[in-house]
GROMACS .gro file of C-alpha atoms in nm:
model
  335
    1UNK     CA    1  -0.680  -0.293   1.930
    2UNK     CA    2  -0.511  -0.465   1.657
    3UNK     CA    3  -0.639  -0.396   1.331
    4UNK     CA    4  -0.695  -0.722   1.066
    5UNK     CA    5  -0.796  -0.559   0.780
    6UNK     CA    6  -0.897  -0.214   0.631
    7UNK     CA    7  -1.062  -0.118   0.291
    8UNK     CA    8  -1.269   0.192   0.171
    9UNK     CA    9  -1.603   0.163   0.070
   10UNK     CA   10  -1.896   0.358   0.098
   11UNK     CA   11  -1.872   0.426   0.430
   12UNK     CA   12  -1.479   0.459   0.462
   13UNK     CA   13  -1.651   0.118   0.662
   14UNK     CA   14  -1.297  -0.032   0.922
   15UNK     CA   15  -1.320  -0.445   0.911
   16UNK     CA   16  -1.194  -0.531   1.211
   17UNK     CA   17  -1.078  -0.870   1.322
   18UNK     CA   18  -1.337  -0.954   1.599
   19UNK     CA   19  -1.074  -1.155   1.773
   20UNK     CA   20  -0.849  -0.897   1.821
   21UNK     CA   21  -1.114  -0.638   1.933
   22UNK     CA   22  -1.035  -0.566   2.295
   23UNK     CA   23  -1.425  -0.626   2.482
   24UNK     CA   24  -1.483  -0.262   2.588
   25UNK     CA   25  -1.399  -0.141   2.275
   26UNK     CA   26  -1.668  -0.398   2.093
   27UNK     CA   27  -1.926  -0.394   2.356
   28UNK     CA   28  -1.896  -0.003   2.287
   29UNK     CA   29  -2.012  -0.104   1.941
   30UNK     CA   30  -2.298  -0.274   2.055
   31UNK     CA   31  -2.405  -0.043   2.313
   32UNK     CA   32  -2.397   0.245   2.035
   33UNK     CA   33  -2.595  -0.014   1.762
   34UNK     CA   34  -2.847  -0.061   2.051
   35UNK     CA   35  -2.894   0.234   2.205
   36UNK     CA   36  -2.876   0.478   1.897
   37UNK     CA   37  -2.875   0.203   1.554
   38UNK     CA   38  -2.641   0.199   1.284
   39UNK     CA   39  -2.623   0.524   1.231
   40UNK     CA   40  -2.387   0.616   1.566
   41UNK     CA   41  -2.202   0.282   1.428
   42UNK     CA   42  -2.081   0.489   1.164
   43UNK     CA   43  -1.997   0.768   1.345
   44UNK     CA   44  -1.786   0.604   1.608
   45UNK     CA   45  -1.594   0.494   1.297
   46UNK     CA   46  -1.560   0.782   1.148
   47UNK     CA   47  -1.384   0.957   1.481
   48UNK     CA   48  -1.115   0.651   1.421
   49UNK     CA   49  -1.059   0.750   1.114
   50UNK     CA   50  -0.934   1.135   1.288
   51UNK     CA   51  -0.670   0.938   1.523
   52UNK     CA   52  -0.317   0.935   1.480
   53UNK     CA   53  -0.305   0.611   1.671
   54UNK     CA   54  -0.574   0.415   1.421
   55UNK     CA   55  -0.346   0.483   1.156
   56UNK     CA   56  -0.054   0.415   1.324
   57UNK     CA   57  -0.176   0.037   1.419
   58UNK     CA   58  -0.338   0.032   1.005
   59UNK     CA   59   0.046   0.108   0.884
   60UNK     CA   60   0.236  -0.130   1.141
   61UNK     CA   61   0.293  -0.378   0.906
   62UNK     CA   62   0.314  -0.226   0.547
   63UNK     CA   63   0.608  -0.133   0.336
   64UNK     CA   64   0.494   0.207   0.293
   65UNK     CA   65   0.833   0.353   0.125
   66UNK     CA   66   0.687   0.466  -0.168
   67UNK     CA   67   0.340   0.577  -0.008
   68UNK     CA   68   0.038   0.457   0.138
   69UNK     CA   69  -0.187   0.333  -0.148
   70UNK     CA   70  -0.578   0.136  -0.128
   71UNK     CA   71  -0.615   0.062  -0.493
   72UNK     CA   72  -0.286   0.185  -0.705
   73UNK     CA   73  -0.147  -0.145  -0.904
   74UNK     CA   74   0.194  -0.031  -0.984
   75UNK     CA   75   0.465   0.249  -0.939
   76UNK     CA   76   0.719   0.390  -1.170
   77UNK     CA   77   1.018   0.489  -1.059
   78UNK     CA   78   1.301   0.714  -1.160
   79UNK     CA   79   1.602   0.943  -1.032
   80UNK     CA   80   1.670   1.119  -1.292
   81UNK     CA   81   2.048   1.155  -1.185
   82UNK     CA   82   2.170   0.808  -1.237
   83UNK     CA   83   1.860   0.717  -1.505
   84UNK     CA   84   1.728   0.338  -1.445
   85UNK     CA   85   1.343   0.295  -1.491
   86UNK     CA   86   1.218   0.062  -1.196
   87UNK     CA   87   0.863  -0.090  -1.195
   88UNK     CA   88   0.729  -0.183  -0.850
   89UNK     CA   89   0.394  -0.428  -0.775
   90UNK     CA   90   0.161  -0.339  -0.532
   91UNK     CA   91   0.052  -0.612  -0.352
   92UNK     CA   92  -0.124  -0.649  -0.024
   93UNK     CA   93   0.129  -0.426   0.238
   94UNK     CA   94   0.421  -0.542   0.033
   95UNK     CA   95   0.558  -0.327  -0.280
   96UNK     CA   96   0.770  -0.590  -0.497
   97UNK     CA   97   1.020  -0.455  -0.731
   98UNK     CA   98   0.940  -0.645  -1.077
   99UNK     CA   99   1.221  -0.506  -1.304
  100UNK     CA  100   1.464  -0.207  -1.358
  101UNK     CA  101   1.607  -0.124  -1.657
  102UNK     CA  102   1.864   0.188  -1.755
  103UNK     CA  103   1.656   0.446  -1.948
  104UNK     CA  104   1.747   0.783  -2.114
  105UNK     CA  105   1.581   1.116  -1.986
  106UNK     CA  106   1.592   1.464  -2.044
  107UNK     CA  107   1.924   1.664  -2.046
  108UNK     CA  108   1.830   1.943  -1.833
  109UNK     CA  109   1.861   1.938  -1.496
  110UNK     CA  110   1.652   2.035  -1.228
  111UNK     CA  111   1.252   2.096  -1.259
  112UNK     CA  112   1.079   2.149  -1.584
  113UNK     CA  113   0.976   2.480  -1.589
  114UNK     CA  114   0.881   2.547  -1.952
  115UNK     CA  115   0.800   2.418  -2.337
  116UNK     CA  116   1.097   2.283  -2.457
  117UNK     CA  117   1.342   2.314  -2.261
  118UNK     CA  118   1.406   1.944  -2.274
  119UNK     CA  119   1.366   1.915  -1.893
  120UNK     CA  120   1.226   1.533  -1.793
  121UNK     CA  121   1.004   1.659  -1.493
  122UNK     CA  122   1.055   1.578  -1.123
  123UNK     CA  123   0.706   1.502  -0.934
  124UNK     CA  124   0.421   1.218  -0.945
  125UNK     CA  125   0.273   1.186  -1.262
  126UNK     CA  126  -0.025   0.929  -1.357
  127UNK     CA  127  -0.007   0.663  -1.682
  128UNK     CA  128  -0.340   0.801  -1.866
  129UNK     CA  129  -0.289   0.573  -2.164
  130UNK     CA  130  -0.115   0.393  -2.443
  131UNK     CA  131  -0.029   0.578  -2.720
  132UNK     CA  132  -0.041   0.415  -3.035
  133UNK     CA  133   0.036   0.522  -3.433
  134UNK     CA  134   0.349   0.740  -3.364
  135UNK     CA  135   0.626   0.788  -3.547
  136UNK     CA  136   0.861   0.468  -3.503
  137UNK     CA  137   1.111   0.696  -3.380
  138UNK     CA  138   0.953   0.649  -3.020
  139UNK     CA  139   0.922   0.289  -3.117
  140UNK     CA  140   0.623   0.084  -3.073
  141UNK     CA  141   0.466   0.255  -2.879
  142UNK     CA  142   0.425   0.535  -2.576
  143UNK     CA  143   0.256   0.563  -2.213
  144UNK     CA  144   0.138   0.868  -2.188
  145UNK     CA  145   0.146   1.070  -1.822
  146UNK     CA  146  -0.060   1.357  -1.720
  147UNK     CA  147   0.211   1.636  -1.716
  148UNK     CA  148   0.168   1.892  -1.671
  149UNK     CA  149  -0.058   1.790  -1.339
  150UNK     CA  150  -0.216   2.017  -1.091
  151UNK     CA  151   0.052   2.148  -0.932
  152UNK     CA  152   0.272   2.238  -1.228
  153UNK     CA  153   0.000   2.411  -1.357
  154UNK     CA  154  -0.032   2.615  -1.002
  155UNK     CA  155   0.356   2.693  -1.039
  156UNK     CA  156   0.280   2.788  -1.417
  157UNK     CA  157   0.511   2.550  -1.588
  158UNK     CA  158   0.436   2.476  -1.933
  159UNK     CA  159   0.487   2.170  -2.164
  160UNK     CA  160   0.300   1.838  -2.240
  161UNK     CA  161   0.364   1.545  -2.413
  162UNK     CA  162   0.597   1.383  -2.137
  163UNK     CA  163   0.618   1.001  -2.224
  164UNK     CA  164   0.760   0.668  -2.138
  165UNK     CA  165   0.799   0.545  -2.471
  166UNK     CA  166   1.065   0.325  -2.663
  167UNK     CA  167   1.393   0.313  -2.906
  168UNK     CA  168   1.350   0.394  -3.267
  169UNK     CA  169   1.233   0.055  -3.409
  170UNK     CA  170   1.526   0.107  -3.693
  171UNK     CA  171   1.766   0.070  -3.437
  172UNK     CA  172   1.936   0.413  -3.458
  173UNK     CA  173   1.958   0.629  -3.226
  174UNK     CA  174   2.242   0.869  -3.127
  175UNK     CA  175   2.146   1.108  -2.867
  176UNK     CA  176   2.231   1.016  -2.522
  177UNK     CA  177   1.902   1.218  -2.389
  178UNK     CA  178   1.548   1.273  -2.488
  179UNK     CA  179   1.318   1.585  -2.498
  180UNK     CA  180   1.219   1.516  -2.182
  181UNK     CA  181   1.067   1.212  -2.154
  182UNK     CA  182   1.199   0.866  -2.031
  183UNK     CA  183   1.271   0.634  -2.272
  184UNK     CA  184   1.358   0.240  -2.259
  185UNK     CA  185   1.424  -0.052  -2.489
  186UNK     CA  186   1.144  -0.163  -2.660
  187UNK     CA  187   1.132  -0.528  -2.508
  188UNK     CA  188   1.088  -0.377  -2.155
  189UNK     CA  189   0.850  -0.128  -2.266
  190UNK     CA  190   0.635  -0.416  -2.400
  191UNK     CA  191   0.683  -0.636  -2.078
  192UNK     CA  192   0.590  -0.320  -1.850
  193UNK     CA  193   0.302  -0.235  -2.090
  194UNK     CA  194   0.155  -0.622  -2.095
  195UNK     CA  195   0.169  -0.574  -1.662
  196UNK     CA  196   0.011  -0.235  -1.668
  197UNK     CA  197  -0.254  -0.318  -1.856
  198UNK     CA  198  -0.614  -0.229  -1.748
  199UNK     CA  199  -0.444  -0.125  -1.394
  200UNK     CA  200  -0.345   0.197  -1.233
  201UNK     CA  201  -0.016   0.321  -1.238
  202UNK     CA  202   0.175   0.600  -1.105
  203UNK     CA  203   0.525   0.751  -1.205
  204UNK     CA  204   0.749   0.898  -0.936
  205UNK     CA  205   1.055   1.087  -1.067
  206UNK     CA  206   1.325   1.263  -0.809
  207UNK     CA  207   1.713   1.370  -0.838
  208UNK     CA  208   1.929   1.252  -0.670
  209UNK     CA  209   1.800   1.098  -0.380
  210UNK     CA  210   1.441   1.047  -0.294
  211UNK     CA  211   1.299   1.072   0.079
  212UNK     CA  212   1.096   0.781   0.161
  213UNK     CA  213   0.782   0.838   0.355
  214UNK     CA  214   0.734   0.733   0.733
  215UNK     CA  215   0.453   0.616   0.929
  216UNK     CA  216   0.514   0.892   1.132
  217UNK     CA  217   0.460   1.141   0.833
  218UNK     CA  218   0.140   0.905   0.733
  219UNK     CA  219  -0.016   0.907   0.993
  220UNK     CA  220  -0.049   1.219   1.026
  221UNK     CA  221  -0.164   1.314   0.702
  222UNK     CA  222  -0.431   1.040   0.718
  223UNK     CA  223  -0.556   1.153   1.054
  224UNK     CA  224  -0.544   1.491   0.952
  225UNK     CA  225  -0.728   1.421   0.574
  226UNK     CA  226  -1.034   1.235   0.759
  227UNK     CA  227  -1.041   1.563   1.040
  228UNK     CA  228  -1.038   1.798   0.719
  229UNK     CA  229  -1.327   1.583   0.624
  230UNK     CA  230  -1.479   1.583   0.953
  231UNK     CA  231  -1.507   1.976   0.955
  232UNK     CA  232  -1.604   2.023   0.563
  233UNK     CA  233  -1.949   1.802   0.674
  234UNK     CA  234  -1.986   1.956   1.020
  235UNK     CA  235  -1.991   2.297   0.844
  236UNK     CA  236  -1.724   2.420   1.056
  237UNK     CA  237  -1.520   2.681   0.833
  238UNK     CA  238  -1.254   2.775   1.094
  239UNK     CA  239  -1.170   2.438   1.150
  240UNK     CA  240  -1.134   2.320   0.799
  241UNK     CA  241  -0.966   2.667   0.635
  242UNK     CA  242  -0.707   2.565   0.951
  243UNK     CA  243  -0.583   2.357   0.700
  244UNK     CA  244  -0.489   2.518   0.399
  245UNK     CA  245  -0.183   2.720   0.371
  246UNK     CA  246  -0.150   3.111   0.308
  247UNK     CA  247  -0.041   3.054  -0.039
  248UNK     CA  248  -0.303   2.778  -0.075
  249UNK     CA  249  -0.381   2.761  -0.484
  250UNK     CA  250  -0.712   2.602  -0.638
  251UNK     CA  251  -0.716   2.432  -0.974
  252UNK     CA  252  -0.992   2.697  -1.070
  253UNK     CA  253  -0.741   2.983  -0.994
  254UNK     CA  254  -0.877   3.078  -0.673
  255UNK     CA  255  -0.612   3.176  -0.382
  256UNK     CA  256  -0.695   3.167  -0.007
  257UNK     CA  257  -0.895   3.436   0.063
  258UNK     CA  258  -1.104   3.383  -0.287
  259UNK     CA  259  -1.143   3.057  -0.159
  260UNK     CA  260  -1.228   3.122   0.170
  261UNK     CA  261  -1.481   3.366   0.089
  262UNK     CA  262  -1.626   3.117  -0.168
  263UNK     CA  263  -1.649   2.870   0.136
  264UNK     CA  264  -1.801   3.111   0.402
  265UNK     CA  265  -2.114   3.151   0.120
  266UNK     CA  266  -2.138   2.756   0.111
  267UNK     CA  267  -2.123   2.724   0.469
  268UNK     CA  268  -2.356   2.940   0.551
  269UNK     CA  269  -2.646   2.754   0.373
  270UNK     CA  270  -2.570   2.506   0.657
  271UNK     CA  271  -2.686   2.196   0.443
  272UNK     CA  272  -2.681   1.849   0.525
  273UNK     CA  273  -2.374   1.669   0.374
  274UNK     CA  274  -2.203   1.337   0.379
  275UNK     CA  275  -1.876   1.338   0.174
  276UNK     CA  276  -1.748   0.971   0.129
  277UNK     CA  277  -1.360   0.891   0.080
  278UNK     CA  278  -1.261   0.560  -0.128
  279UNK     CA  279  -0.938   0.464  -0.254
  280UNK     CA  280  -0.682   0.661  -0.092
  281UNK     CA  281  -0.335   0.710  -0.221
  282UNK     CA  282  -0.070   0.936  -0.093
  283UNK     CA  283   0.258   0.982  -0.282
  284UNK     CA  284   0.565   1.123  -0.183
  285UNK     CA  285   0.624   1.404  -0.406
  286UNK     CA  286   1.015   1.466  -0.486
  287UNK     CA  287   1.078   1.886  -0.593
  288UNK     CA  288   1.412   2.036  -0.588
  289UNK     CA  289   1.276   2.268  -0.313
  290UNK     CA  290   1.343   2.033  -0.083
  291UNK     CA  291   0.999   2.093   0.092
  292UNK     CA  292   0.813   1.767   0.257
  293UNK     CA  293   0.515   1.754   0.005
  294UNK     CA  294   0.286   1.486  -0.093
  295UNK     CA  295  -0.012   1.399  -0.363
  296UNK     CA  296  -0.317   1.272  -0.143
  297UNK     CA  297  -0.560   1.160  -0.454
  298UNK     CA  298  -0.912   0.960  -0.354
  299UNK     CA  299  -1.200   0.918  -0.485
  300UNK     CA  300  -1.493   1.131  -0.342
  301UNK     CA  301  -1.850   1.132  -0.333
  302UNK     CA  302  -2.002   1.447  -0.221
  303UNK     CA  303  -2.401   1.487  -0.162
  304UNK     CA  304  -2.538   1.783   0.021
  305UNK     CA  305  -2.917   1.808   0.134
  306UNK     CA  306  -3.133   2.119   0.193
  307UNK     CA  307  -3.474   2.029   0.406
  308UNK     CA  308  -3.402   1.639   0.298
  309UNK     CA  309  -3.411   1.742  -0.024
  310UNK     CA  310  -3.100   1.703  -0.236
  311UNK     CA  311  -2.902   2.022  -0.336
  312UNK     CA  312  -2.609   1.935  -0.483
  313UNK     CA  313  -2.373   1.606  -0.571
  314UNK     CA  314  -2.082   1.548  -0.730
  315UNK     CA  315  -1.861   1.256  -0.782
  316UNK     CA  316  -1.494   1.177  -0.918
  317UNK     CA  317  -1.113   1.172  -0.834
  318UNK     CA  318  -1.016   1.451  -0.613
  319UNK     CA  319  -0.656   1.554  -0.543
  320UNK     CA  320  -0.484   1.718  -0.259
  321UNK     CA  321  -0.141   1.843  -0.281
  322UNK     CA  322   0.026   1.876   0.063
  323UNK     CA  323   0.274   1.960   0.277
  324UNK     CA  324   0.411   1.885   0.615
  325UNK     CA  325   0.521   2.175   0.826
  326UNK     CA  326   0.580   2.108   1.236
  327UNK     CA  327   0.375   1.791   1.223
  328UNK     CA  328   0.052   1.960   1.071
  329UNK     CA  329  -0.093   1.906   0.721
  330UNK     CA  330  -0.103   2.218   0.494
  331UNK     CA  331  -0.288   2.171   0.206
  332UNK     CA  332  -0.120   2.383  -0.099
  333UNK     CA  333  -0.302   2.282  -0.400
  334UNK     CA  334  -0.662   2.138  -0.468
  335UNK     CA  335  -0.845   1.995  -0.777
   0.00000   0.00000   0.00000
């Protein structure tokens, strides 16, 4: 089975190229429409979305060294070691570099652990916004990022106010470093601004050298995202606490066995639910620890029915912060 094409929508729905459908496969599809309707349509493609090998033939063919991504626009990038801010397009399967430009960072080393101490963060950080009406020593103008995100906060690092913003529009400017955040000439800023605009963006920062993600690693997280999914609907709680990790964190400050107990009281009402996944992106996230970890961020919509009745919905970005251990996805963090 070759896949053509594959988007998220409401129904995580595959759009496969009928051509190169093999017949078994398709009649399948029929046979389940006719036999059972639409319904057992949608669950035969939600058991693709479990397997390694669907994802697998999905990735074949994208550039997927900076992530796998189904509606990010464009990616920082920055090793804070040798300091050059690159911006990258997303475009189709291909990620095309637009621009890179020599920036000044931080002067610490290392993570940023705390307020002031003039640390430029390592990690995967969203643009929120342009910031506008600051003082001109950050020159025209500043993108702000969402530091400190979900997982700093889980580690308990402390600071805010980590930019991408320009040069002092007088010109001057004698320190080699900032206060930690990345700063650029003001041209580029504005030429990086004017693409940004409107779209989502993402800012990757590492040291040193940054691991690129494989299919292999991919795969396996998408597989293992949709089967997470699979057992949070079927009710199944040993299946889906399989995979968080022992030192599993919640944004609400909940560790595993909080968590788990808080889960066992929702399972147990054994409600109805269908949880919907749309706009997938997983990031490669760079830490000094040297530990294989990823951002998996989506957007989810969550509906859960008592007797037909509704009981509960919800709605909005969700993120996942993962890692790999002996081929298996360990979730570590959850907002």
């Amino acid at each position: 089975m070759r896949v053509k094409k594959v988007w998220s929508g409401a129904l995580s729905f595959v759009f496969i190229g009928m051509m190169g459908l093999h017949a078994d496969t398709l009649m399948g599809f029929v046979k389940a429409y006719q036999e059972k309707g639409i319904d057992s349509i949608e669950r035969l493609l939600q058991s693709y979305l479990t397997q390694r090998e669907f994802w697998e033939d999905v990735l074949e063919n994208r550039d997927i060294s900076f992530g796998y991504y189904e509606n990010m626009d464009y990616l920082f990038v920055i090793d804070k070691a040798d300091p050059k801010l690159a911006l990258y397009a997303l475009e189709g399967e291909k990620i095309v570099k637009v621009n890179q430009t020599k920036a000044l960072v931080g002067s610490k080393g290392g993570d940023k652990k705390s307020e002031g101490d003039k640390a430029t963060p390592i990690g995967v950080y969203q643009i929120l916004k342009k910031l506008t009406g600051l003082s001109a020593y950050y020159g025209p103008f500043a993108l702000e990022t969402n530091y400190p995100n979900p997982l700093d906060i889980a580690f308990k690092r402390t600071g805010h106010g980590i930019w991408i913003h320009g040069l002092p529009l007088s010109g001057k400017r004698d320190e080699l470093n900032t206060k930690g955040c990345v700063a650029i000439e003001n041209a580029i800023l504005k030429d990086y601004e004017q693409r940004i605009k409107g779209k989502k963006a993402l800012l990757i920062v590492y040291e040193g050298a940054l691991k690129y993600a494989t299919k292999d690693e991919l795969a396996t997280i998408l597989s293992a995202l949709y089967s997470w999914r699979s057992a949070w609907a079927n009710n199944d709680l040993v299946g889906y606490m399989n995979f968080y990790s022992p030192d599993f964190k919640h944004a609400s400050g909940m560790n595993f066995k909080t968590y788990e107990k808080f889960k066992t009281r929702v399972f147990t009402k054994n409600e109805t639910k269908t949880i919907r996944f749309s706009g997938v992106n997983i990031t490669p996230y760079p830490n000094t620890e040297h530990r294989r970890l990823f951002r998996v961020a989506f957007n989810q919509d969550y509906k859960a029915y008592k007797k037909n009745k509704l009981s509960y919905s919800s709605q909005g970005l969700k993120e996942l912060y993962v890692e790999l251990k002996d081929n298996q996805m360990h979730i570590i963090m959850e907002k």
